[in-house]
Each structure stands twice: as structure tokens, then as C-alpha cells.
Amino acid sequence: MQLESLDLNLVVALRALLEERNVTRAGQRIGLSQPAMSAALARLRRHFGDELLHRAGGGYDLTALGQVLLDRTTTAYDMLDRLFTSRADFDPATERHTFTLLGSDYAIAVFGAELSRAVHREAPRVHLNFRQPPPDVVERTGALLSGIDGLLMPHGIISDFPSTELYADRWVFLVSEDNPEVGDRLELDDLARLPWVTYQRTYDAPAVRQLGVLGVEPSVEVSVDGFQNIPHLLAGTRRVALIQERLAELLRPVAPVRVVDGPHDAVPLQESLWWHPVHTHDAAHRWLRDKARQTARTMPDLA
């Protein structure tokens, strides 16, 4: 099937039908009469060779193919929307625009806050929408990036997409301020003996990776899907954690914890902004990337 022979309006109809699971409601959503929407459904059924919707009780359910198409249609719709709203020029002082960026709570606290202040000064009508990456970001990187403006993530987790380096950071060991078992330094046997708090997402478990290089399997007592909660989960316990130095400094006032040296230098990380190639030449996106690089250059170097 050649794209030239397809009516791209059917993408809009398909999305409405799959999400509403009702011909009348889908037509009302996109401004088509019930007969016109029924005709669109008939065309889609012929194209895919599948019913897409089948009656179940008093309503309709998606077929197996309909379930597959639901997510793909959303991605295709978002890409088409971005394609046809692209502009040759972008004036940050006057444009209304929303940029959506995925990033961990660490990336948003350390870099996103700085970027938001820079955007506030230069582009008062620009809206930044920060969201946490879903657990399957590694498996669905292309689909996710096609519908957003970028992903804040270190090198070593994803690849094969355009990126620009932002800033460097490094992992440091964190313990409770009153932990009597730890002085100014953690030894290798301490890392194996003490219980751990780890940041645990399916695509990024830095403590486990770092210690695995040393042949140490951490005894994980608590795992959490946000870096900023780690100091609270350490305070008043024997636990130890790995956390980014910039975030540790930012969170110093929030919990009685302290940074200690470890038995080795942890592998540094390079935080970057990743995007889908479809955005590379878009004027608004170019401005965003330039602003991100400029913001990163203003961040202080690590001591």
C-alpha cells in the first residue's frame, strides 16, 4: 500500500473510533455525522481486513488488531500534528508554544528548574511540560520521542537518536548523618554489608550496575522510583545509597544525611537531551535545543 493512495483524514477517524469505541461519539468528537463516521469505519475495516470494533454486551470492544492500532494511531496522529504545525521561524518573545520533555525527578530538579527559569525570562508565552519517562522508554524510544520534544537522560541507556550533551555529573555515596557504622569513607566490605536504598526503574538501576563491576551484590532494603526521596529513606538508618552529586548538594537541607567517599571512583554520567530526527530542523525545536545548551553552560562545574 502506497501512502499516496491513503486518505490521511482516516488517521483522525481511526483514533477517534479506537478511543471512543462508539461510532456516534467518535463522529461528534471530530465533527462528522453518524453516517459519515460509519462510512469511515467501513473503509478502515476494508483497509485492515479486520472488524476493529466488535459488539460486546451493550457496547463495543476492540479486536486484537484494534488494540495494537490504538497506541500506533496515537503516535502517528502526534507525528502528523507536529509535521503540519511546523514553522520556518520561531519568535520566543511572542509565540505561544508547549514543549514536552521527559526526565527523571533528578533531571527535572537539577536541570529542568534552570531551563524553566531561562525560558521564563526569554519566552513568557512558552509552556514547559515535564513528565516522568514510562517504564518501557527503552523498548519504545522511537514511538515516545516522536510525540514529545525531548528526553533528558544520560548516555549509556539509549542510543541511535540525535542528542546534545548538557552537563556532567558523578555518583556519590550517601548515608545518614548519624550512622555510627560509617566514618568519612566506605570500604568495599561496607557496601556488601550495609542495607541499600536504590533508585529502581527497569531501564536504570545505577547502584546495581556500579556495584556489579566490583563484584558486589547490594542488599536492597528499599527501592524507590524517584531520586529525591532517597535522602528521607536514609535518614536515621544504617542504609547507604548512590546519588548524583548535583542532586545531593541540592537536597542537603531536606534531610540529615552526608556524602562520604567510597572505595572507588564511580563512573561519571553525561546528561543529554535526546530527540526524534523528525524535530531536527523545526525552528521551535532548534530554539529549545539552543536554550538547553546555553542553560547547561551556565551551570557550575563540579568541585
C-alpha positions in Angstrom: 0.0 0.0 0.0 1.4 3.4 -1.1 0.9 6.4 1.2 -0.1 8.4 -1.9 -3.3 6.3 -2.1 -4.3 6.8 1.5 -6.7 9.5 2.9 -4.8 10.8 5.9 -8.1 12.0 7.4 -8.7 8.4 8.2 -6.0 8.6 10.8 -8.2 11.1 12.7 -11.2 8.9 12.3 -9.4 5.8 13.3 -8.0 7.4 16.5 -11.5 8.7 17.5 -13.1 5.3 16.8 -10.5 3.3 18.8 -10.6 5.7 21.7 -14.3 6.2 21.9 -15.3 2.7 20.8 -18.6 4.2 19.6 -19.4 5.5 16.1 -21.7 8.3 17.2 -19.4 9.7 19.9 -16.4 9.4 17.6 -18.3 11.4 14.9 -19.3 14.1 17.4 -15.6 14.3 18.6 -14.3 15.1 15.1 -17.3 16.9 13.6 -18.7 14.1 11.4 -22.3 12.9 11.1 -23.1 9.4 12.2 -23.5 8.2 8.5 -20.1 9.7 7.6 -18.4 8.1 10.6 -20.0 4.7 9.7 -18.6 5.1 6.2 -15.1 5.9 7.6 -15.3 2.8 9.8 -16.3 0.7 6.7 -13.3 2.0 4.8 -11.0 1.3 7.7 -12.3 -2.2 8.0 -11.7 -2.9 4.3 -8.2 -1.5 4.5 -7.1 -3.5 7.5 -9.2 -6.6 6.7 -10.4 -6.6 10.3 -13.6 -5.5 12.2 -11.5 -3.3 14.6 -14.6 -2.9 16.8 -16.9 -5.8 17.7 -20.1 -5.7 19.7 -19.8 -6.8 23.4 -22.9 -6.6 25.5 -24.4 -3.1 25.2 -21.2 -1.6 23.7 -18.2 -2.3 21.6 -14.7 -3.7 22.4 -11.5 -3.5 20.3 -10.4 -6.5 18.4 -6.8 -7.8 18.9 -5.7 -5.7 15.9 -7.6 -2.7 17.2 -5.7 -2.9 20.5 -2.4 -2.9 18.5 -3.5 0.1 16.4 -4.7 2.1 19.4 -1.2 3.0 20.5 0.2 3.3 17.0 -2.5 5.6 15.9 -1.9 8.0 18.8 1.8 8.1 17.8 1.0 8.6 14.1 -1.5 11.4 14.9 1.0 13.2 17.2 3.7 13.0 14.4 1.3 14.3 11.8 0.2 17.1 14.1 3.8 18.2 14.7 4.6 17.9 11.0 1.8 20.2 9.8 2.2 22.7 12.6 6.0 23.2 11.9 7.1 26.7 11.1 10.1 28.1 9.3 10.7 30.7 12.1 10.1 30.9 15.8 10.0 34.1 17.9 10.3 33.2 21.6 9.2 36.6 22.7 5.7 36.3 21.1 5.0 32.7 20.3 2.6 30.5 22.2 4.1 27.0 22.3 4.2 24.0 24.6 7.3 21.8 24.8 7.0 18.4 26.4 10.2 16.9 28.0 10.5 13.5 29.7 13.0 13.3 32.6 13.6 11.7 36.0 12.9 13.8 39.1 16.7 14.2 39.3 16.9 15.7 35.8 14.0 18.0 36.3 15.2 19.2 39.7 18.9 19.8 38.6 18.4 20.9 35.0 14.7 21.4 34.4 14.4 24.1 37.0 17.3 26.0 35.5 15.8 25.7 32.0 12.4 26.8 33.2 13.9 30.0 34.6 15.8 30.7 31.4 12.6 30.2 29.3 10.6 32.3 31.7 13.0 35.3 31.1 13.0 35.0 27.3 9.8 33.3 26.3 6.9 34.3 28.6 4.3 32.6 26.5 6.1 29.3 26.2 4.8 26.4 28.4 7.2 23.6 29.6 5.6 20.3 30.3 7.9 17.9 32.3 6.8 14.3 32.6 8.4 11.1 34.0 9.5 8.6 31.4 7.4 5.5 31.3 9.0 2.1 32.4 9.2 1.0 28.7 11.1 4.0 27.5 14.0 1.9 26.2 11.8 -0.5 24.3 9.6 2.3 22.8 12.1 5.1 22.5 11.3 6.0 18.9 7.5 6.0 19.4 7.8 8.1 22.6 10.2 10.6 21.1 8.1 11.1 18.0 5.3 12.6 20.2 7.3 14.7 22.6 10.1 17.3 22.2 12.9 15.5 24.1 14.2 13.1 26.7 16.6 14.1 29.5 18.7 11.1 30.1 22.4 10.1 30.5 24.4 8.4 27.8 24.5 4.6 28.1 20.8 3.9 28.4 19.5 4.7 24.9 21.3 5.3 21.6 20.8 5.8 17.8 18.9 9.1 18.2 20.1 12.7 17.9 21.3 14.2 21.1 23.2 17.2 22.6 25.3 17.0 25.7 24.2 19.2 28.6 26.3 18.7 31.7 28.4 16.2 33.6 27.7 14.8 37.0 29.0 12.0 39.1 27.7 9.4 41.6 28.4 9.9 45.3 27.7 7.7 48.3 25.1 9.0 50.8 24.5 7.8 54.4 22.5 9.1 57.4 24.3 11.9 59.2 24.2 9.8 62.5 25.2 6.5 61.0 27.7 5.2 63.6 29.0 2.4 61.3 30.4 4.8 58.7 33.1 7.3 59.1 34.4 9.5 56.3 34.8 6.6 53.9 33.0 3.4 52.8 35.1 0.3 52.2 34.2 -2.4 49.8 33.0 -4.8 52.6 30.7 -1.9 53.9 29.0 -1.9 50.5 28.3 -5.6 50.8 27.4 -5.5 54.5 25.1 -2.4 54.8 21.5 -2.4 53.5 20.8 -0.2 50.5 18.2 2.3 49.2 18.2 2.2 45.4 16.6 4.0 42.6 14.9 1.2 40.8 13.4 1.7 37.3 13.5 -1.1 34.7 15.8 1.0 32.5 18.1 2.4 35.0 19.4 0.9 38.3 22.7 2.7 38.7 23.7 1.3 42.2 23.3 -2.2 41.0 25.3 -1.5 37.8 28.1 0.3 39.6 28.5 -2.3 42.3 28.2 -5.2 39.8 31.5 -4.0 38.3 33.1 -4.6 41.7 31.5 -8.0 42.2 29.3 -6.7 44.9 25.6 -7.5 45.0 23.8 -4.9 47.2 21.4 -5.9 49.8 18.5 -3.8 48.8 16.2 -2.9 51.7 14.2 -0.1 50.0 13.8 0.7 46.3 12.1 3.8 45.0 11.2 5.3 41.6 12.4 8.8 42.4 15.9 10.1 43.4 14.6 12.9 45.6 13.1 10.5 48.1 16.3 8.7 48.8 17.7 11.1 51.5 14.5 10.7 53.5 14.7 6.9 53.3 18.3 7.0 54.5 17.9 9.4 57.5 18.0 7.6 60.8 19.0 4.2 59.3 22.1 2.1 58.6 21.4 2.3 54.8 23.6 3.6 52.0 22.8 4.9 48.6 24.3 6.2 45.4 23.0 9.6 44.2 24.1 12.2 41.8 26.4 14.8 43.3 24.5 17.8 41.9 21.2 16.5 43.4 22.9 15.6 46.7 24.0 19.2 47.0 20.6 20.5 46.1 18.9 18.2 48.7 21.4 18.9 51.5 18.8 20.9 53.5 16.0 18.5 53.3 17.2 15.5 55.4 20.1 14.8 57.9 22.4 12.9 55.5 26.0 13.2 54.5 28.2 12.4 51.5 31.1 10.0 52.1 33.9 8.8 49.9 33.8 5.3 48.5 36.3 2.6 47.8 36.4 3.5 44.1 35.6 6.4 41.8 32.1 5.8 40.4 31.6 6.1 36.7 30.6 9.7 35.8 27.5 10.4 33.9 26.9 12.8 31.0 23.3 14.1 30.9 22.0 14.8 27.5 18.9 15.9 25.6 17.6 13.3 23.1 15.0 13.9 20.4 13.5 12.3 17.3 15.0 13.1 13.9 11.6 14.5 12.8 12.2 17.5 15.0 15.8 18.3 14.0 15.0 21.1 11.5 11.9 22.5 13.3 12.5 26.2 14.2 10.9 25.9 17.6 12.8 22.8 18.5 16.1 24.3 17.4 15.4 27.2 19.7 14.7 24.8 22.6 17.9 22.9 22.0 20.0 26.1 21.8 18.3 27.3 25.1 19.1 24.0 26.7 22.8 24.1 25.7 23.0 27.7 26.9 21.4 26.9 30.2 23.8 23.9 30.7 26.8 26.2 30.1 25.7 28.4 33.0 25.7 25.5 35.5 28.7 25.5 37.8 31.3 22.9 37.3 31.7 20.1 39.8 34.3 20.7 42.5 
